[in-house]
C-alpha cells in the first residue's frame, strides 16, 4: 500500500518540495466554518458563521476582541486560536503599558507570523491549525490581514477563509469597487451578503449563528472601538441585509418592466 | 574637630568607649552604580505656541572637575521628539542606545516610526522605575519634548526613581533652583501658551543658560538648543553664552577672584 514518507514531521521536505504537515494544517483551516473580512476607507468588518457541535450545545466563538482597536476572526482549531489570541492580547496590553500606544496592526501580525513559522522549522513542533483574519485600526487607518498556519501573512482588501469560503471570495471579488467606496453600514451588509453566499440551500443567517465585528475610525481621527454584534444586537443588521436584498430585487423588477 | 570621616556621626570614643567596629561592614555588595560618576547639569525646557524648546550645556563633570566640555546632552528621537539628559553621562549613553534600538525597530515596520514624545516619555519612565526597583538606578533626570497624541506641545520629566512631572516649563538639576523662578516670572501661570512665541521661549532659555553659567559651578558657557515645532526639529549645537557681564561679581563677597 502507498504510504507517504514525508509527512511524519513539519521539518521534512518531500522530493516535490512540499511540507505535508503544513498543508495538512491548511486543511484544518478549510474545515473550520467560514469567516469573512473586508475594509473600506474608514472601517474593517469581520463576519463569521458560528457552528454548534450538537443541538444542545452552544455556538463556537468565531470573533475575538484583542484590544479596543483590534479583533480577530478564526477558522480552524479554536484551541490554537486561543493560544494566538492570548499572545496578541498580552502584546497589545504590553504596548499600552510601556509606550501608552495601541499596538500597530502590522506589527502584531508579523509577530504571530514569525511564531507560526518557527513551528514549521523545529523538529517535534507542529504548525498552528488555524487561520486568522486580523482587523484593526492604527495611525495608517483601517487594516485587514490574513494569517495562515504556514506563517504567511498578507494585507487584504477583502478576504474569506474556512469551509465553502470560495463562494464568499467570488462575491467579494465581484463587488470590490462597491466595497471600497461603501459606508460603514454598507460594509457590514456586504460582509453579511458574502457570508450568505457560502450557505447551503437549507441554511440561513440567524441571530444565533452569525457574528459581526466592527472597528474603524470615527470623526476627527478618533478610534471607533471594536464592537462585537451577537444575539439580539444582530437584529438591525440582519434586517438591513434583508431590506437591501429586497431593494435589489425591486430594482431588478423595475428594469425588467422597462425592458418589456 | 575629628578629621576622620569614618567617625563622623558616630558615638564619641571618649564618651561612650571605643566603637565596636564589627558593626562597620568593610565588605558587601559592590556599589559602583549606586552613585553617579561623570555628570551633566541642568536641562531646561519651555513650551510655546506650537512647540517646545529644550536647552542643555555641553559639560560633563567628574565630581567638581570639568572633565569633558563637548558632550551633547540633547538627543533627537525620530522627527518629532527630543530627549534632554542630566545626571550620569554613562547612563545617558546607555539610554541613548536603548532609544537607538527602538528607533531601528520602529523603522522596520511598514508604517515607519509612530512613537511620539509622550510614548517615549512613558517608556523611559518605566525603564527608570524598573531600574530603581532593582536598586540599580539609571542616575538621570530627563526631559522629553515634542508632541502628544493630539499633536499638542508636550514637555515632561522623569527622574531616577521613575517619578514623572509635567509643566509648561521645566528644569532639572541646579536649573530647578535658578532657572524655574526666572521662567515663572517670564511666563506666569495666567499667561496662556498661545501668547508665548517661539522667539520669546528661545530668548528665555538663552537667558537662563547665562544665569546658570554665572552661578552654577558645574556649568559651561557652551550649550545646545533644540526647537521642536510642527515644521520639525531645529537643532543648534555649539552655542556660546553671549554678552556676559561679570560686573555683579565684584560686589559679592566670596565670589570670583577675591583674595579675602
Coordinates of C-alpha atoms in Angstrom, one line a residue, chain B residues 133-260:
Chain B
X133 CA 13.3 48.8 41.7
X134 CA 16.4 46.6 41.1
X135 CA 18.3 49.0 43.4
X136 CA 20.4 49.8 40.3
X137 CA 19.1 53.1 39.2
X138 CA 19.9 54.9 36.0
X139 CA 21.2 58.1 37.6
X140 CA 19.5 60.6 35.3
X141 CA 16.8 63.2 35.3
X142 CA 15.4 63.6 31.8
X143 CA 13.2 66.0 29.9
X144 CA 11.2 64.8 26.9
X145 CA 9.9 67.3 24.5
X146 CA 7.7 67.0 21.4
X147 CA 4.1 66.4 20.7
X148 CA 1.4 64.2 22.2
X149 CA -1.3 62.1 20.6
X150 CA -3.4 65.2 19.9
X151 CA -0.5 67.0 18.2
X152 CA -0.3 69.4 21.1
X153 CA 3.1 70.5 22.5
X154 CA 4.4 68.0 25.1
X155 CA 7.0 68.6 27.8
X156 CA 7.5 66.2 30.7
X157 CA 10.3 64.9 33.0
X158 CA 11.2 61.6 34.6
X159 CA 13.8 61.1 37.3
X160 CA 16.0 58.2 38.5
X161 CA 13.1 57.0 40.7
X162 CA 10.7 56.9 37.7
X163 CA 8.8 59.9 39.1
X164 CA 7.2 61.8 36.3
X165 CA 6.3 65.5 36.3
X166 CA 4.8 67.8 33.7
X167 CA 4.6 71.6 33.4
X168 CA 4.7 74.4 30.8
X169 CA 8.4 75.0 31.8
X170 CA 10.7 72.5 33.4
X171 CA 14.3 72.4 34.6
X172 CA 16.5 69.6 36.0
X173 CA 19.5 69.8 38.4
X174 CA 20.7 73.3 39.5
X175 CA 18.3 74.9 37.0
X176 CA 15.4 73.7 39.1
X177 CA 16.5 76.3 41.7
X178 CA 17.9 79.0 39.4
X179 CA 16.0 78.9 36.1
X180 CA 12.5 78.0 37.3
X181 CA 11.9 81.3 39.2
X182 CA 13.1 83.2 36.1
X183 CA 10.8 81.2 33.8
X184 CA 7.9 81.6 36.2
X185 CA 8.4 85.4 36.1
X186 CA 8.6 85.5 32.3
X187 CA 5.8 83.0 31.7
X188 CA 3.4 83.3 34.7
X189 CA 0.6 80.8 35.1
X190 CA -2.0 83.4 33.9
X191 CA -0.2 83.8 30.6
X192 CA -1.8 81.3 28.1
X193 CA 0.6 79.2 26.0
X194 CA -0.8 80.8 22.9
X195 CA 0.7 84.1 23.9
X196 CA 4.2 82.7 24.1
X197 CA 6.1 83.0 20.8
X198 CA 9.0 80.7 19.8
X199 CA 11.4 83.7 19.9
X200 CA 10.4 84.6 23.4
X201 CA 10.9 81.0 24.6
X202 CA 14.3 80.7 22.9
X203 CA 15.4 84.0 24.3
X204 CA 14.2 83.0 27.8
X205 CA 16.2 79.8 27.7
X206 CA 19.3 81.6 26.5
X207 CA 19.0 84.0 29.4
X208 CA 18.6 81.1 31.8
X209 CA 21.6 79.3 30.5
X210 CA 23.6 82.6 31.0
X211 CA 22.4 82.9 34.6
X212 CA 23.4 79.2 35.2
X213 CA 26.8 79.9 33.8
X214 CA 27.2 82.7 36.2
X215 CA 26.1 80.8 39.3
X216 CA 26.3 77.1 38.8
X217 CA 29.9 76.0 39.3
X218 CA 29.2 72.7 37.3
X219 CA 28.0 74.5 34.2
X220 CA 29.5 75.7 30.9
X221 CA 29.1 78.6 28.5
X222 CA 28.7 76.3 25.5
X223 CA 25.3 74.8 25.0
X224 CA 22.8 73.1 22.6
X225 CA 19.3 74.3 22.0
X226 CA 16.6 72.4 20.2
X227 CA 13.3 73.9 18.9
X228 CA 10.6 71.3 18.2
X229 CA 7.6 72.6 16.2
X230 CA 5.3 71.4 13.5
X231 CA 8.0 72.3 11.0
X232 CA 10.3 69.7 12.5
X233 CA 13.3 69.8 14.9
X234 CA 15.7 72.8 14.6
X235 CA 18.9 71.7 16.4
X236 CA 21.6 74.3 17.2
X237 CA 24.7 72.9 18.8
X238 CA 27.9 74.6 20.0
X239 CA 26.1 77.8 21.0
X240 CA 28.1 80.3 23.1
X241 CA 26.7 82.4 26.0
X242 CA 26.8 85.9 24.6
X243 CA 27.0 89.3 26.2
X244 CA 28.4 88.2 29.5
X245 CA 28.8 90.8 32.2
X246 CA 30.7 89.8 35.4
X247 CA 30.4 93.3 36.9
X248 CA 28.0 92.0 39.5
X249 CA 30.6 89.6 40.8
X250 CA 32.8 92.5 42.1
X251 CA 30.2 93.3 44.8
X252 CA 29.7 89.8 46.1
X253 CA 32.0 88.6 48.8
X254 CA 33.3 85.2 48.2
X255 CA 32.6 85.2 44.5
X256 CA 35.2 85.2 41.8
X257 CA 38.9 86.1 42.3
X258 CA 38.8 87.9 45.6
X259 CA 41.6 87.1 47.9
X260 CA 39.9 87.6 51.2

